[in-house]
Coordinates of C-alpha atoms in Angstrom, one line a residue:
M24 CA -36.2 -15.0 14.7
A25 CA -35.2 -11.4 15.5
D26 CA -37.9 -8.7 16.0
R27 CA -38.8 -7.2 12.7
L28 CA -38.5 -3.5 12.7
S29 CA -40.4 -1.3 10.2
A30 CA -38.5 0.9 7.9
R31 CA -39.3 4.0 10.0
E32 CA -38.3 2.2 13.2
A33 CA -35.0 1.2 11.7
I34 CA -34.4 4.8 10.5
A35 CA -35.1 6.0 14.1
L36 CA -32.4 3.7 15.4
L37 CA -29.8 5.7 13.4
S38 CA -31.1 9.3 13.1
D39 CA -33.5 11.9 14.4
D40 CA -32.8 14.0 11.4
F41 CA -34.2 12.2 8.3
H42 CA -35.7 13.9 5.3
Q43 CA -37.2 11.7 2.6
L44 CA -36.1 12.2 -0.9
P45 CA -38.9 13.3 -3.4
V46 CA -40.4 10.5 -5.5
T47 CA -41.1 10.9 -9.2
E48 CA -42.3 7.9 -11.0
G49 CA -44.8 7.0 -13.7
A50 CA -48.0 5.1 -13.3
Y51 CA -48.1 1.3 -13.4
A52 CA -50.2 -0.6 -16.0
P53 CA -53.1 -2.3 -14.3
D54 CA -51.8 -5.1 -12.1
G55 CA -48.2 -4.3 -13.1
P56 CA -46.0 -5.2 -16.1
L57 CA -47.2 -8.8 -16.2
A58 CA -50.9 -8.0 -15.6
W59 CA -50.7 -10.3 -12.5
Q60 CA -54.2 -10.6 -11.3
G61 CA -54.7 -9.1 -7.9
Y62 CA -51.3 -7.3 -7.8
D63 CA -52.8 -3.8 -7.5
A64 CA -55.0 -5.1 -4.6
S65 CA -51.9 -6.6 -2.9
R66 CA -50.1 -3.3 -3.2
A67 CA -53.0 -1.4 -1.8
R68 CA -53.3 -3.7 1.2
A69 CA -49.5 -3.4 1.8
T70 CA -49.8 0.4 1.8
E71 CA -52.7 0.3 4.2
R72 CA -50.8 -2.0 6.5
T73 CA -47.5 -0.2 6.5
G74 CA -48.2 3.4 5.6
E75 CA -45.6 3.1 2.8
D76 CA -46.3 3.1 -1.0
E77 CA -43.2 1.0 -1.9
S78 CA -40.8 -1.4 -0.3
V79 CA -38.0 1.2 0.3
V80 CA -37.8 4.5 2.0
C81 CA -34.9 6.7 0.8
G82 CA -33.7 10.0 2.3
R83 CA -31.0 12.2 3.6
A84 CA -30.0 11.8 7.3
R85 CA -27.4 12.9 9.8
I86 CA -26.0 10.0 11.6
D87 CA -24.1 10.9 14.8
G88 CA -22.9 14.0 13.0
T89 CA -22.1 12.7 9.6
P90 CA -24.6 13.3 6.7
A91 CA -25.5 10.3 4.6
V92 CA -28.1 8.9 2.2
L93 CA -30.2 6.4 4.1
I94 CA -32.1 3.5 2.4
A95 CA -34.5 1.5 4.5
F96 CA -36.5 -1.5 3.4
E97 CA -40.0 -2.0 4.6
F98 CA -40.4 -5.8 4.9
G99 CA -44.2 -5.4 5.6
F100 CA -44.6 -4.1 2.0
L101 CA -44.7 -7.4 0.0
G102 CA -41.8 -8.8 1.9
G103 CA -39.5 -5.9 1.1
S104 CA -39.3 -7.3 -2.4
L105 CA -37.6 -5.4 -5.3
G106 CA -39.7 -4.3 -8.2
E107 CA -39.4 -1.7 -10.9
R108 CA -40.4 1.2 -8.6
T109 CA -38.0 -0.1 -6.0
G110 CA -35.2 0.1 -8.6
D111 CA -36.3 3.7 -9.5
R112 CA -36.0 4.8 -5.9
L113 CA -32.7 3.1 -5.3
E114 CA -31.2 4.5 -8.4
A115 CA -32.4 8.0 -7.4
A116 CA -30.9 7.6 -4.0
Y117 CA -27.5 6.6 -5.3
T118 CA -27.5 9.4 -7.9
Y119 CA -28.3 11.9 -5.1
A120 CA -25.5 10.5 -3.0
R121 CA -22.9 10.9 -5.8
A122 CA -24.2 14.4 -6.6
H123 CA -23.8 15.5 -3.0
R124 CA -20.7 13.4 -2.2
L125 CA -22.5 11.5 0.6
P126 CA -21.9 7.9 1.9
V127 CA -24.8 5.4 1.5
V128 CA -26.2 3.4 4.4
S129 CA -28.7 0.6 3.6
L130 CA -30.9 -0.9 6.2
V131 CA -31.8 -4.1 4.4
A132 CA -34.8 -6.3 5.1
T133 CA -36.0 -8.1 2.0
G134 CA -37.1 -11.5 0.7
G135 CA -35.7 -10.9 -2.8
S136 CA -37.2 -10.0 -6.2
R137 CA -41.0 -9.4 -6.6
M138 CA -42.6 -12.4 -8.4
Q139 CA -45.6 -10.4 -9.6
E140 CA -43.2 -8.4 -11.9
G141 CA -41.2 -11.5 -13.1
M142 CA -37.9 -10.9 -14.9
L143 CA -38.4 -7.2 -14.9
A144 CA -38.1 -7.4 -11.1
L145 CA -35.0 -9.6 -11.2
T146 CA -33.2 -7.2 -13.5
Q147 CA -33.5 -4.5 -10.9
L148 CA -30.5 -6.2 -9.3
Q149 CA -28.4 -5.2 -12.3
R150 CA -29.5 -1.6 -11.8
V151 CA -28.6 -1.7 -8.1
A152 CA -25.3 -3.3 -8.8
R153 CA -24.5 -0.6 -11.4
Q154 CA -25.4 2.2 -9.0
S155 CA -23.3 0.6 -6.3
A156 CA -20.3 0.3 -8.7
L157 CA -20.6 3.9 -9.8
T158 CA -20.7 5.0 -6.2
R159 CA -17.7 2.9 -5.4
A160 CA -15.8 4.4 -8.3
A161 CA -16.7 7.9 -7.1
G162 CA -14.8 7.1 -3.8
L163 CA -17.9 7.1 -1.6
P164 CA -18.3 4.5 1.2
Q165 CA -21.2 2.1 1.4
L166 CA -22.4 0.5 4.6
A167 CA -25.1 -2.1 5.1
V168 CA -27.1 -3.0 8.2
L169 CA -28.8 -6.4 7.8
R170 CA -32.2 -6.7 9.4
D171 CA -34.6 -9.7 9.4
P172 CA -34.6 -11.2 6.9
T173 CA -31.9 -10.3 4.4
T174 CA -32.1 -12.8 1.6
G175 CA -32.0 -13.2 -2.2
G176 CA -30.9 -10.5 -4.5
G177 CA -31.0 -7.8 -1.7
W178 CA -28.3 -9.7 0.2
A179 CA -26.3 -10.3 -3.0
T180 CA -26.3 -6.6 -4.0
L181 CA -27.0 -4.0 -1.3
G182 CA -26.0 -6.3 1.6
A183 CA -22.9 -8.3 0.6
G184 CA -21.8 -5.6 -1.9
A185 CA -21.3 -3.0 0.8
D186 CA -17.8 -1.9 2.0
V187 CA -18.7 -2.6 5.7
V188 CA -21.5 -5.0 6.6
L189 CA -23.2 -5.0 10.0
A190 CA -26.1 -7.1 11.2
L191 CA -28.6 -7.0 14.0
P192 CA -28.5 -10.0 16.3
G193 CA -30.5 -13.1 15.4
V194 CA -31.4 -12.0 11.9
Q195 CA -31.7 -14.4 8.9
V196 CA -29.0 -13.8 6.3
G197 CA -28.5 -15.9 3.2
F198 CA -29.0 -16.0 -0.5
A199 CA -31.7 -18.7 -0.1
G200 CA -34.9 -17.6 1.7
S201 CA -36.5 -19.8 4.3
R202 CA -39.1 -21.3 1.8
V203 CA -36.7 -22.2 -0.9
R204 CA -33.9 -23.9 1.0
P205 CA -33.3 -27.7 0.8
P206 CA -35.4 -29.4 3.5
E207 CA -32.3 -30.9 5.1
A208 CA -30.5 -27.5 5.3
D209 CA -29.2 -26.5 8.8
P210 CA -31.1 -23.3 9.8
A211 CA -28.1 -22.1 11.8
A212 CA -26.2 -21.6 8.6
Y213 CA -28.6 -18.9 7.5
T214 CA -27.9 -16.5 10.4
A215 CA -25.9 -13.4 11.0
Q216 CA -23.6 -15.3 13.4
A217 CA -22.9 -17.9 10.7
Q218 CA -22.1 -15.2 8.2
L219 CA -19.8 -13.5 10.7
A220 CA -18.0 -16.8 11.2
A221 CA -17.7 -17.3 7.5
G222 CA -16.2 -13.8 7.0
A223 CA -19.2 -12.4 5.0
I224 CA -20.1 -9.7 7.5
D225 CA -17.9 -7.5 9.8
A226 CA -19.9 -7.4 13.1
V227 CA -23.2 -8.2 14.8
V228 CA -24.4 -5.0 16.6
R229 CA -27.1 -4.6 19.2
P230 CA -29.9 -2.1 18.2
Q231 CA -29.0 0.2 21.1
E232 CA -25.4 0.4 19.9
L233 CA -26.2 0.8 16.2
R234 CA -26.2 4.6 15.9
E235 CA -22.9 5.0 17.6
T236 CA -21.3 2.2 15.6
V237 CA -22.6 3.4 12.2
G238 CA -21.7 7.0 13.2
L239 CA -18.1 5.9 14.0
W240 CA -17.8 4.0 10.7
L241 CA -19.0 7.0 8.7
A242 CA -16.6 9.3 10.5
L243 CA -13.7 7.0 9.8
L244 CA -14.5 6.3 6.2
T245 CA -15.1 10.0 5.2
A246 CA -11.9 11.4 6.5
P247 CA -9.3 11.2 3.7
S248 CA -5.7 12.3 4.1
T249 CA -2.7 12.5 1.9
E250 CA -0.1 12.2 4.6
P251 CA 1.5 8.9 5.6
A252 CA 0.7 7.4 8.9
P253 CA 3.6 7.9 11.3
P254 CA 5.2 4.7 12.6
P255 CA 4.2 3.9 16.2
P256 CA 6.8 4.2 18.9
A257 CA 8.4 0.9 20.1
L258 CA 6.7 -0.6 23.1
G259 CA 9.5 -3.0 24.2
T260 CA 11.2 -2.6 27.5
S261 CA 14.6 -1.8 26.0
D262 CA 15.8 0.3 23.1
R263 CA 19.1 -1.6 23.1
L264 CA 19.7 -3.3 19.8
P265 CA 20.5 -7.1 19.7
D266 CA 24.2 -8.0 19.5
T267 CA 23.8 -11.1 17.3
G268 CA 21.3 -12.3 14.8
W269 CA 20.3 -15.2 17.1
S270 CA 19.6 -12.8 19.9
A271 CA 17.4 -10.7 17.5
V272 CA 15.4 -13.9 16.7
Q273 CA 15.1 -14.8 20.4
R274 CA 13.8 -11.3 21.3
A275 CA 11.3 -11.3 18.5
R276 CA 10.0 -14.7 19.6
S277 CA 9.8 -13.9 23.3
P278 CA 6.3 -14.3 24.7
E279 CA 6.9 -11.1 26.8
R280 CA 7.3 -8.9 23.7
P281 CA 4.4 -6.5 23.0
R282 CA 2.1 -7.7 20.3
A283 CA -0.1 -6.0 17.7
Q284 CA -3.1 -5.5 20.1
A285 CA -0.9 -3.5 22.4
Y286 CA 0.4 -1.4 19.5
L287 CA -3.1 -0.7 18.2
D288 CA -4.4 0.2 21.7
A289 CA -1.6 2.7 22.1
Y290 CA -1.8 4.2 18.6
F291 CA -5.5 4.7 18.2
T292 CA -8.0 6.6 20.3
R293 CA -11.0 4.8 18.7
R294 CA -11.2 2.1 16.1
S295 CA -13.5 -0.3 14.3
A296 CA -12.6 -3.7 12.9
I297 CA -13.5 -5.3 9.6
G298 CA -13.7 -9.1 9.7
G299 CA -13.4 -11.7 7.0
D300 CA -12.2 -12.1 3.5
R301 CA -15.7 -12.3 1.8
C302 CA -14.6 -15.7 0.5
G303 CA -15.7 -17.9 3.4
G304 CA -12.8 -17.3 5.8
T305 CA -11.5 -15.4 8.8
D306 CA -8.1 -15.3 10.5
D307 CA -7.7 -14.1 14.1
G308 CA -4.0 -13.7 13.3
M309 CA -4.7 -10.7 11.1
L310 CA -6.4 -7.6 12.7
C311 CA -7.8 -5.2 10.1
G312 CA -9.9 -2.0 10.4
F313 CA -9.9 1.8 10.7
G314 CA -9.1 4.0 13.6
F315 CA -8.5 7.5 14.7
S316 CA -4.9 8.4 15.7
S317 CA -4.1 11.7 17.4
G318 CA -1.7 12.4 14.5
S319 CA 0.4 14.5 16.9
D320 CA 4.2 14.3 17.0
S321 CA 4.0 13.1 20.6
R322 CA 2.3 9.9 19.4
S323 CA 4.6 9.1 16.5
A324 CA 7.9 7.4 16.9
S325 CA 11.3 9.1 16.8
A326 CA 13.2 7.1 14.2
S327 CA 16.6 6.8 12.6
G328 CA 16.6 7.6 8.9
S329 CA 14.4 10.1 7.1
G330 CA 11.2 11.3 8.9
S331 CA 7.6 10.6 8.0
G332 CA 5.0 13.3 8.0
S333 CA 1.7 13.6 10.0
G334 CA -0.9 16.1 10.6
S335 CA -3.6 16.5 7.9
G336 CA -7.0 15.0 7.8
E337 CA -7.9 15.7 11.5
H338 CA -11.5 14.8 12.4
A339 CA -13.8 16.2 15.0
L340 CA -14.0 12.8 16.8
G341 CA -10.3 13.2 17.6
G342 CA -7.4 12.6 15.3
R343 CA -6.6 11.3 11.8
A344 CA -8.4 8.4 10.2
I345 CA -5.9 5.6 9.4
A346 CA -6.5 2.1 8.2
Y347 CA -4.6 -0.8 9.8
A348 CA -3.7 -4.4 9.0
A349 CA -1.7 -6.1 11.8
Q350 CA -0.3 -9.6 12.1
T351 CA -0.5 -11.0 15.7
G352 CA 2.6 -13.3 15.7
T353 CA 0.9 -16.4 14.3
A354 CA 1.4 -18.0 10.9
T355 CA -0.9 -16.0 8.7
R356 CA -3.8 -17.9 7.0
P357 CA -5.0 -17.3 3.4
A358 CA -8.1 -15.6 4.8
G359 CA -5.8 -13.2 6.7
Y360 CA -4.0 -12.2 3.5
R361 CA -7.3 -11.7 1.7
T362 CA -8.7 -9.6 4.5
A363 CA -5.7 -7.4 4.4
S364 CA -6.0 -7.0 0.7
R365 CA -9.6 -6.0 1.1
L366 CA -8.6 -3.5 3.8
I367 CA -5.9 -1.9 1.7
R368 CA -8.0 -1.6 -1.5
L369 CA -10.9 0.0 0.5
A370 CA -8.5 2.5 2.1
D371 CA -6.9 3.2 -1.2
R372 CA -10.3 3.9 -2.8
L373 CA -11.3 6.2 0.0
G374 CA -8.0 8.0 0.2
I375 CA -7.1 6.9 3.8
P376 CA -3.5 6.1 4.7
V377 CA -2.6 2.6 5.9
L378 CA -0.5 1.4 8.7
T379 CA 0.6 -2.3 8.7
L380 CA 2.3 -4.1 11.5
V381 CA 4.4 -7.1 10.5
D382 CA 4.7 -10.0 12.9
T383 CA 4.6 -13.6 11.7
P384 CA 6.9 -16.5 11.6
G385 CA 5.6 -16.9 8.0
A386 CA 2.6 -17.9 6.0
A387 CA 0.6 -21.0 7.1
N388 CA 2.0 -24.0 5.2
D389 CA -0.3 -26.8 6.2
A390 CA -2.3 -28.8 3.7
E391 CA -5.5 -26.8 4.5
A392 CA -3.7 -23.5 3.8
E393 CA -2.7 -24.9 0.4
R394 CA -6.2 -26.0 -0.4
Q395 CA -7.5 -22.5 0.5
G396 CA -5.0 -21.0 -1.9
V397 CA -2.3 -19.4 0.3
G398 CA -0.1 -18.7 -2.7
A399 CA -2.8 -16.8 -4.5
A400 CA -3.8 -15.0 -1.4
I401 CA -0.2 -13.7 -0.8
A402 CA 0.0 -12.7 -4.5
E403 CA -3.2 -10.7 -4.1
L404 CA -1.8 -8.9 -1.1
F405 CA 1.5 -8.1 -2.9
G406 CA -0.6 -6.7 -5.7
A407 CA -2.7 -4.6 -3.4
V408 CA 0.3 -3.1 -1.7
A409 CA 2.2 -2.5 -5.0
T410 CA -0.7 -0.7 -6.7
A411 CA -2.0 1.4 -3.7
R412 CA -2.0 5.1 -4.3
T413 CA -2.7 6.0 -0.7
P414 CA 0.5 6.1 1.5
L415 CA 1.4 3.0 3.3
T416 CA 3.6 2.8 6.4
T417 CA 4.9 -0.5 8.0
L418 CA 6.4 -1.2 11.4
L419 CA 8.1 -4.6 11.9
I420 CA 7.3 -5.3 15.6
G421 CA 8.4 -8.9 15.9
E422 CA 9.1 -11.8 13.5
G423 CA 9.4 -11.1 9.8
G424 CA 9.2 -14.5 8.3
S425 CA 9.9 -14.6 4.6
G426 CA 7.4 -13.7 1.9
G427 CA 4.5 -14.2 4.3
A428 CA 5.7 -11.2 6.2
L429 CA 7.1 -9.2 3.2
A430 CA 3.7 -9.2 1.5
L431 CA 2.4 -6.8 4.2
A432 CA 5.4 -4.5 4.1
A433 CA 5.3 -1.1 2.4
P434 CA 8.2 -0.7 -0.1
G435 CA 10.4 2.2 0.9
N436 CA 8.5 3.0 4.1
T437 CA 9.1 0.1 6.4
W438 CA 10.5 0.6 9.9
A439 CA 11.7 -1.8 12.6
T440 CA 11.6 -2.0 16.4
P441 CA 14.6 -3.2 18.5
D442 CA 12.6 -6.4 19.2
S443 CA 12.3 -7.5 15.6
Y444 CA 14.1 -9.4 12.8
F445 CA 13.4 -9.9 9.1
S446 CA 14.7 -13.0 7.3
V447 CA 14.5 -14.6 3.9
I448 CA 13.9 -17.9 5.9
A449 CA 14.0 -18.9 9.5
P450 CA 17.6 -19.6 10.6
E451 CA 16.7 -23.2 11.7
L452 CA 15.3 -23.9 8.2
A453 CA 18.2 -22.3 6.5
A454 CA 20.6 -24.5 8.4
A455 CA 18.6 -27.6 7.5
I456 CA 18.6 -26.7 3.8
L457 CA 22.3 -26.2 4.0
K458 CA 22.6 -29.6 5.7
R459 CA 24.0 -28.0 8.8
P460 CA 23.4 -29.5 12.3
P461 CA 20.7 -27.8 14.4
E462 CA 23.3 -26.2 16.7
E463 CA 24.6 -24.1 13.8
A464 CA 21.3 -22.2 13.5
P465 CA 22.5 -19.3 15.6
G466 CA 25.6 -18.8 13.4
T467 CA 23.4 -19.1 10.4
A468 CA 21.2 -16.3 11.8
D469 CA 24.3 -14.1 11.9
Q470 CA 25.1 -14.9 8.3
L471 CA 21.6 -14.0 7.2
R472 CA 22.0 -10.5 8.8
V473 CA 18.5 -10.4 10.3
R474 CA 19.1 -7.8 13.0
P475 CA 17.2 -4.4 12.8
Q476 CA 20.5 -2.6 12.3
D477 CA 21.5 -5.0 9.5
L478 CA 18.2 -4.3 7.8
V479 CA 18.9 -0.6 7.9
A480 CA 22.4 -1.1 6.5
L481 CA 21.0 -3.3 3.7
G482 CA 18.4 -0.7 2.9
V483 CA 15.5 -3.1 3.6
V484 CA 14.0 -0.8 6.3
R485 CA 14.2 3.0 6.6
G486 CA 15.1 3.1 10.3
I487 CA 14.6 1.8 13.8
V488 CA 11.9 3.3 16.0
S489 CA 12.4 3.5 19.7
G490 CA 10.1 4.3 22.6
G491 CA 11.4 7.9 22.7
A492 CA 14.6 9.3 21.2
A493 CA 16.0 8.2 17.9
T494 CA 18.0 5.0 17.8
S495 CA 21.1 5.2 15.5
P496 CA 22.2 1.8 14.3
P497 CA 25.9 1.0 14.8
P498 CA 28.0 0.2 11.8
P499 CA 27.4 -3.3 10.5
G500 CA 29.9 -5.9 11.6

């Protein structure tokens, strides 16, 4: 079990500048709405023990330079449980956040709803869910930091419902609290690490790193921009375009070719990753998150075709905030597509431009991928891209394998590197479907016109980026 911090200790991890919001609430009936015998005495003992008069402390804080509304649960006050007064304070905090256009950070530590208030306590979850939804609709980010324990309705609303979910090491996380789980349940399943592996949280963060981590997230998520992300420069060793379709395929498949990690390292000065699809899955082959790019012309690629803008939305931490979703060269799993959809929808809601890097031989096509709904996951990503209002930019950095690659591509603003190809189907598979012998795969690649310069001529991509000067594709032929 992790060390249990008080609400004030948790606040101190994030901010030295915290001002509690004023509290206005009516008087309780004796022993609460259910006249639960001894309830008033329990509350009095909780106040004496913790110094708090309710299970949440709400206020305005400055976290590593960014103002935010901060909500901290006091687990020592009746197990951090939610009652009517808790709901009053949470609603007031969210209302204040919307009125002042501030992000919301919740430091959650709760055992669930307060039994002494019965169903009136449980219905506070609906109040919290509504306030969270209104804040989401207002375009304001919500972050959660999970403390020990985070269970019940607190996990199912303030915790799991946040845009970015962080957790302290070793904390209990789960809908079922420790006293109501099946006796045979594996305790390891109800931990932050298990939730991370299941794609339900984004990161486990040590207490001494929490202020910097939350501060970076707030800076990234509160820096909107209307300008598209410029495509990165190509990182390959040669700007020479492939002579044949088969050579394009071989270059894209080369283990020596730079992959997504190298492109992200070169493009961003600082970045933070989101992890997981919130449906029980993760995919290491899809890297998603937000980062600061310098936004300067020197960091953007020179490209053939029409140029893409850069420049607005600069932040004090250095550069523009840009969201990214990047394939790493592997077959993309359903969880990868769902995580990318989650990333694009969050960026769209916050007004942050998106950069996608396409590099996959195609969608995973094994039986487990089918059981996990790969078709539905790809459809979801196509929909997220098609309906995004924030500008999207795509760079094809390697293999572009059929619909599993196209789902991540920005219509009308996709670029290619000299080390890439895009195809309706892999040349070997096309040859097999056409009942051609395997040795005819190279010729089939030429027929499919998969080279970067072919893609420009076909109007599939806007242009070809290089490591420096513009690359003009030769005439098709």
